mmCIF file of C-alpha atoms and ligand atoms in Angstrom:
data_model
loop_
_atom_site.group_PDB
_atom_site.id
_atom_site.type_symbol
_atom_site.label_atom_id
_atom_site.label_comp_id
_atom_site.label_asym_id
_atom_site.label_seq_id
_atom_site.Cartn_x
_atom_site.Cartn_y
_atom_site.Cartn_z
ATOM 1 C CA MET A 515 52.874 -26.385 147.191
ATOM 2 C CA LYS A 516 52.832 -22.668 146.333
ATOM 3 C CA ARG A 517 50.766 -20.508 148.641
ATOM 4 C CA ILE A 518 49.003 -17.290 147.687
ATOM 5 C CA ALA A 519 47.677 -14.537 149.943
ATOM 6 C CA VAL A 520 44.925 -12.612 148.166
ATOM 7 C CA PHE A 521 44.517 -8.943 149.151
ATOM 8 C CA ALA A 522 41.014 -7.527 148.624
ATOM 9 C CA SER A 523 39.240 -4.300 149.592
ATOM 10 C CA GLY A 524 35.741 -4.676 148.228
ATOM 11 C CA ASN A 525 33.191 -7.097 146.927
ATOM 12 C CA GLY A 526 35.818 -9.781 146.452
ATOM 13 C CA SER A 527 34.325 -11.620 143.506
ATOM 14 C CA ASN A 528 37.792 -12.098 142.011
ATOM 15 C CA ALA A 529 39.122 -13.342 145.347
ATOM 16 C CA VAL A 530 36.338 -15.941 145.489
ATOM 17 C CA ASN A 531 36.971 -16.887 141.856
ATOM 18 C CA LEU A 532 40.676 -17.441 142.580
ATOM 19 C CA PHE A 533 39.780 -19.527 145.634
ATOM 20 C CA GLU A 534 37.361 -21.673 143.627
ATOM 21 C CA TYR A 535 39.864 -22.131 140.826
ATOM 22 C CA PHE A 536 42.900 -23.115 142.894
ATOM 23 C CA ASN A 537 41.384 -24.670 146.032
ATOM 24 C CA VAL A 538 38.335 -26.426 144.601
ATOM 25 C CA LYS A 539 38.498 -27.029 140.831
ATOM 26 C CA GLN A 540 42.160 -27.114 139.761
ATOM 27 C CA THR A 541 44.013 -28.640 142.689
ATOM 28 C CA GLN A 542 46.479 -30.484 140.413
ATOM 29 C CA TYR A 543 48.695 -27.390 140.111
ATOM 30 C CA ASN A 544 49.668 -27.511 143.802
ATOM 31 C CA ILE A 545 48.827 -23.825 144.150
ATOM 32 C CA ILE A 546 46.446 -22.718 146.893
ATOM 33 C CA VAL A 547 44.889 -19.530 148.110
ATOM 34 C CA ASP A 548 46.011 -19.729 151.726
ATOM 35 C CA CYS A 549 44.277 -16.643 153.104
ATOM 36 C CA ILE A 550 42.624 -13.349 152.299
ATOM 37 C CA ILE A 551 43.949 -10.055 153.636
ATOM 38 C CA CYS A 552 41.477 -7.178 153.793
ATOM 39 C CA ASN A 553 41.720 -3.486 154.744
ATOM 40 C CA ASN A 554 38.031 -2.583 154.763
ATOM 41 C CA PRO A 555 35.642 -3.618 157.558
ATOM 42 C CA ASP A 556 32.672 -3.049 155.197
ATOM 43 C CA ALA A 557 34.056 -5.163 152.353
ATOM 44 C CA GLY A 558 31.680 -7.720 150.822
ATOM 45 C CA ILE A 559 34.496 -10.276 150.817
ATOM 46 C CA ILE A 560 34.234 -10.603 154.621
ATOM 47 C CA GLU A 561 30.716 -12.053 154.435
ATOM 48 C CA LYS A 562 31.634 -14.139 151.397
ATOM 49 C CA THR A 563 34.570 -15.874 153.108
ATOM 50 C CA LYS A 564 32.260 -17.124 155.882
ATOM 51 C CA GLN A 565 30.857 -19.586 153.324
ATOM 52 C CA LEU A 566 34.369 -20.679 152.261
ATOM 53 C CA ASN A 567 36.939 -22.709 154.088
ATOM 54 C CA ILE A 568 39.556 -19.962 154.240
ATOM 55 C CA ASP A 569 41.071 -17.585 156.788
ATOM 56 C CA LEU A 570 40.489 -13.854 156.389
ATOM 57 C CA PHE A 571 42.588 -11.258 158.211
ATOM 58 C CA LEU A 572 41.258 -7.730 158.522
ATOM 59 C CA PHE A 573 43.798 -4.976 159.229
ATOM 60 C CA GLU A 574 43.269 -1.250 159.592
ATOM 61 C CA ASN A 575 44.653 0.903 156.796
ATOM 62 C CA SER A 576 47.400 2.216 159.100
ATOM 63 C CA VAL A 577 48.857 -1.311 159.403
ATOM 64 C CA PHE A 578 49.422 -1.395 155.625
ATOM 65 C CA THR A 579 51.664 1.691 155.907
ATOM 66 C CA GLN A 580 53.948 -0.048 158.460
ATOM 67 C CA PRO A 581 53.377 -3.571 157.371
ATOM 68 C CA ASP A 582 55.747 -5.661 159.586
ATOM 69 C CA ILE A 583 52.789 -7.373 161.244
ATOM 70 C CA ILE A 584 51.331 -8.403 157.918
ATOM 71 C CA ILE A 585 54.696 -9.442 156.475
ATOM 72 C CA ASN A 586 55.374 -11.565 159.583
ATOM 73 C CA LEU A 587 51.985 -13.199 159.175
ATOM 74 C CA LEU A 588 52.764 -13.951 155.513
ATOM 75 C CA MET A 589 56.141 -15.425 156.501
ATOM 76 C CA GLN A 590 54.590 -17.559 159.246
ATOM 77 C CA ARG A 591 52.068 -18.912 156.753
ATOM 78 C CA GLU A 592 54.836 -19.536 154.182
ATOM 79 C CA ILE A 593 53.181 -17.373 151.574
ATOM 80 C CA ASP A 594 55.000 -17.404 148.219
ATOM 81 C CA TYR A 595 52.913 -14.908 146.219
ATOM 82 C CA ILE A 596 50.605 -11.974 146.882
ATOM 83 C CA VAL A 597 47.715 -11.477 144.472
ATOM 84 C CA LEU A 598 45.842 -8.167 144.554
ATOM 85 C CA ALA A 599 42.206 -8.735 143.632
ATOM 86 C CA GLY A 600 40.474 -5.381 143.898
ATOM 87 C CA PHE A 601 42.907 -4.121 146.530
ATOM 88 C CA LEU A 602 42.694 -0.339 146.438
ATOM 89 C CA ARG A 603 45.765 0.858 148.324
ATOM 90 C CA LEU A 604 49.297 1.497 147.106
ATOM 91 C CA ILE A 605 51.447 -1.435 148.124
ATOM 92 C CA HIS A 606 54.101 -0.442 150.668
ATOM 93 C CA PRO A 607 57.729 -0.850 149.432
ATOM 94 C CA ASP A 608 58.410 -3.366 152.243
ATOM 95 C CA PHE A 609 56.005 -5.807 150.582
ATOM 96 C CA ILE A 610 57.759 -5.266 147.259
ATOM 97 C CA LYS A 611 61.226 -5.835 148.777
ATOM 98 C CA THR A 612 60.075 -9.030 150.480
ATOM 99 C CA TYR A 613 58.078 -10.299 147.503
ATOM 100 C CA GLN A 614 60.237 -9.181 144.522
ATOM 101 C CA LYS A 615 58.349 -10.034 141.297
ATOM 102 C CA LYS A 616 55.918 -12.056 143.382
ATOM 103 C CA ILE A 617 53.059 -9.583 143.640
ATOM 104 C CA ILE A 618 50.429 -9.660 140.890
ATOM 105 C CA ASN A 619 47.648 -7.107 140.373
ATOM 106 C CA ILE A 620 44.595 -6.954 138.156
ATOM 107 C CA HIS A 621 43.482 -3.619 136.747
ATOM 108 C CA PRO A 622 40.147 -3.115 134.961
ATOM 109 C CA ALA A 623 41.502 -1.196 131.946
ATOM 110 C CA LEU A 624 44.091 -1.462 129.199
ATOM 111 C CA LEU A 625 47.101 0.047 130.971
ATOM 112 C CA PRO A 626 48.787 2.464 130.598
ATOM 113 C CA LYS A 627 45.381 4.003 129.852
ATOM 114 C CA TYR A 628 43.138 4.650 132.846
ATOM 115 C CA GLY A 629 45.751 3.739 135.436
ATOM 116 C CA GLY A 630 47.363 5.529 138.361
ATOM 117 C CA LYS A 631 46.238 6.936 141.688
ATOM 118 C CA GLY A 632 42.480 7.311 142.029
ATOM 119 C CA MET A 633 41.764 5.144 138.990
ATOM 120 C CA TYR A 634 40.047 2.062 140.310
ATOM 121 C CA GLY A 635 36.799 0.132 140.045
ATOM 122 C CA SER A 636 33.823 2.120 138.719
ATOM 123 C CA LYS A 637 35.898 5.310 138.279
ATOM 124 C CA VAL A 638 37.775 3.600 135.471
ATOM 125 C CA HIS A 639 34.573 2.589 133.665
ATOM 126 C CA GLU A 640 32.987 6.038 134.120
ATOM 127 C CA SER A 641 36.058 7.627 132.470
ATOM 128 C CA VAL A 642 36.075 5.069 129.654
ATOM 129 C CA ILE A 643 32.414 5.873 128.855
ATOM 130 C CA ALA A 644 32.896 9.647 129.260
ATOM 131 C CA ASN A 645 35.780 9.518 126.764
ATOM 132 C CA LYS A 646 33.678 7.509 124.282
ATOM 133 C CA GLU A 647 36.268 4.745 124.059
ATOM 134 C CA THR A 648 35.392 1.960 121.637
ATOM 135 C CA GLU A 649 37.348 -0.658 123.567
ATOM 136 C CA SER A 650 38.505 -1.404 127.090
ATOM 137 C CA GLY A 651 39.799 -4.473 128.842
ATOM 138 C CA ILE A 652 41.881 -5.867 131.658
ATOM 139 C CA THR A 653 45.571 -5.817 132.537
ATOM 140 C CA ILE A 654 47.242 -8.339 134.799
ATOM 141 C CA HIS A 655 50.693 -7.134 135.838
ATOM 142 C CA LEU A 656 53.504 -7.425 138.361
ATOM 143 C CA VAL A 657 53.499 -4.771 141.065
ATOM 144 C CA ASN A 658 56.278 -2.267 141.640
ATOM 145 C CA GLU A 659 56.451 0.924 143.717
ATOM 146 C CA GLU A 660 54.249 2.932 141.345
ATOM 147 C CA TYR A 661 50.536 2.449 140.827
ATOM 148 C CA ASP A 662 49.805 0.258 137.788
ATOM 149 C CA LYS A 663 53.335 0.417 136.312
ATOM 150 C CA GLY A 664 54.851 -3.079 136.684
ATOM 151 C CA GLU A 665 55.558 -5.600 133.921
ATOM 152 C CA VAL A 666 52.415 -6.651 132.057
ATOM 153 C CA LEU A 667 51.656 -10.381 132.118
ATOM 154 C CA LYS A 668 48.376 -10.362 130.192
ATOM 155 C CA GLN A 669 45.894 -7.993 128.575
ATOM 156 C CA ALA A 670 42.501 -8.899 127.165
ATOM 157 C CA LYS A 671 40.166 -6.538 125.293
ATOM 158 C CA LEU A 672 36.460 -6.055 124.870
ATOM 159 C CA ASP A 673 34.366 -3.780 122.648
ATOM 160 C CA ILE A 674 32.456 -0.888 124.169
ATOM 161 C CA LEU A 675 29.089 -0.462 122.441
ATOM 162 C CA SER A 676 27.149 2.796 122.154
ATOM 163 C CA THR A 677 24.547 1.204 124.443
ATOM 164 C CA ASP A 678 27.092 0.492 127.228
ATOM 165 C CA ASN A 679 27.212 2.379 130.520
ATOM 166 C CA PRO A 680 29.706 2.132 133.420
ATOM 167 C CA SER A 681 27.875 -0.746 135.075
ATOM 168 C CA SER A 682 27.503 -2.791 131.878
ATOM 169 C CA VAL A 683 31.225 -2.263 131.199
ATOM 170 C CA ALA A 684 32.024 -3.322 134.775
ATOM 171 C CA ALA A 685 30.039 -6.539 134.271
ATOM 172 C CA LYS A 686 31.816 -7.338 130.994
ATOM 173 C CA ILE A 687 35.185 -6.552 132.592
ATOM 174 C CA HIS A 688 34.425 -8.883 135.489
ATOM 175 C CA ASP A 689 33.587 -11.683 133.043
ATOM 176 C CA LEU A 690 37.005 -11.240 131.398
ATOM 177 C CA GLU A 691 38.691 -11.123 134.802
ATOM 178 C CA TYR A 692 37.082 -14.393 135.899
ATOM 179 C CA ILE A 693 38.396 -16.104 132.752
ATOM 180 C CA TYR A 694 41.952 -14.751 132.610
ATOM 181 C CA PHE A 695 43.024 -13.912 136.153
ATOM 182 C CA PRO A 696 43.320 -17.439 137.596
ATOM 183 C CA GLU A 697 45.059 -18.890 134.553
ATOM 184 C CA THR A 698 47.472 -15.955 134.239
ATOM 185 C CA VAL A 699 48.385 -16.276 137.935
ATOM 186 C CA ARG A 700 48.767 -20.034 137.466
ATOM 187 C CA ASP A 701 51.031 -19.699 134.404
ATOM 188 C CA TYR A 702 53.199 -17.064 136.069
ATOM 189 C CA ILE A 703 53.652 -19.126 139.239
ATOM 190 C CA LEU A 704 54.402 -22.308 137.305
ATOM 191 C CA LYS A 705 57.129 -20.626 135.243
ATOM 192 C CA SER A 706 58.733 -18.509 137.996
HETATM 193 C C1 LIG B 1897 37.963 -5.507 139.710
HETATM 194 O O1 LIG B 1897 37.335 -5.120 138.511
HETATM 195 C C2 LIG B 1897 39.434 -5.145 139.680
HETATM 196 O O2 LIG B 1897 39.985 -5.189 138.393
HETATM 197 C C3 LIG B 1897 39.411 -3.727 140.183
HETATM 198 O O3 LIG B 1897 38.449 -3.709 141.207
HETATM 199 C C4 LIG B 1897 37.441 -4.679 140.894
HETATM 200 C C5 LIG B 1897 37.222 -5.523 142.119
HETATM 201 O O4 LIG B 1897 36.117 -6.360 141.964
HETATM 202 N N1 LIG B 1897 40.709 -3.337 140.651
HETATM 203 C C6 LIG B 1897 41.170 -2.088 140.586
HETATM 204 O O5 LIG B 1897 40.499 -1.157 140.171
HETATM 205 C C7 LIG B 1897 42.612 -1.897 141.083
HETATM 206 N N2 LIG B 1897 43.127 -0.646 140.651
HETATM 207 P P1 LIG B 1897 35.899 -7.566 142.991
HETATM 208 O O6 LIG B 1897 36.069 -6.987 144.391
HETATM 209 O O7 LIG B 1897 34.504 -8.038 142.740
HETATM 210 O O8 LIG B 1897 36.939 -8.607 142.696
#
């Protein structure tokens, strides 16, 4: 059994989608979402997990900058992979040392475009619209010490129409994420 800890900061729809994929629908892969780690007491994911059979751990932001407590928790729970699903902090190097090539992120743009510090969630889609891009998409990648710079595992594109706005792009991006994120995580874990 391979165990994933999902890190989430916000609404958590991707975290729930990963949970439903691995823990409910596709149990034959022997991959489970073991727990959710959150840094935001106002995150929508906290309410959402109350309906699911899963543990959620909420830590203050300061704990993520000296993460021994979290890393010990991950070790105790025998976590094999960390998946960042809308987690909006830079990952501390201690996580990367402990989980070499075992941390996967999803970014709501076609990296290297619209990546880096401060580029997350709706800010990405606002910039894409402001720059009159004709396409955007998602990037699923391994995490290293720099924001949005690790090896790319999967990209998927969508067209931006003249009628689109940041929230319609966000909705289309989420639809792509729900399709590709679980299966890309699955394929990477099964081959690594
Ligand atoms: C997702 O679109 C994800 O790609 C993005 O935040 C959203 C979270 O939605 N992540 C980033 O911007 C990371 N730089 P969710 O909370 O509903 O899963």
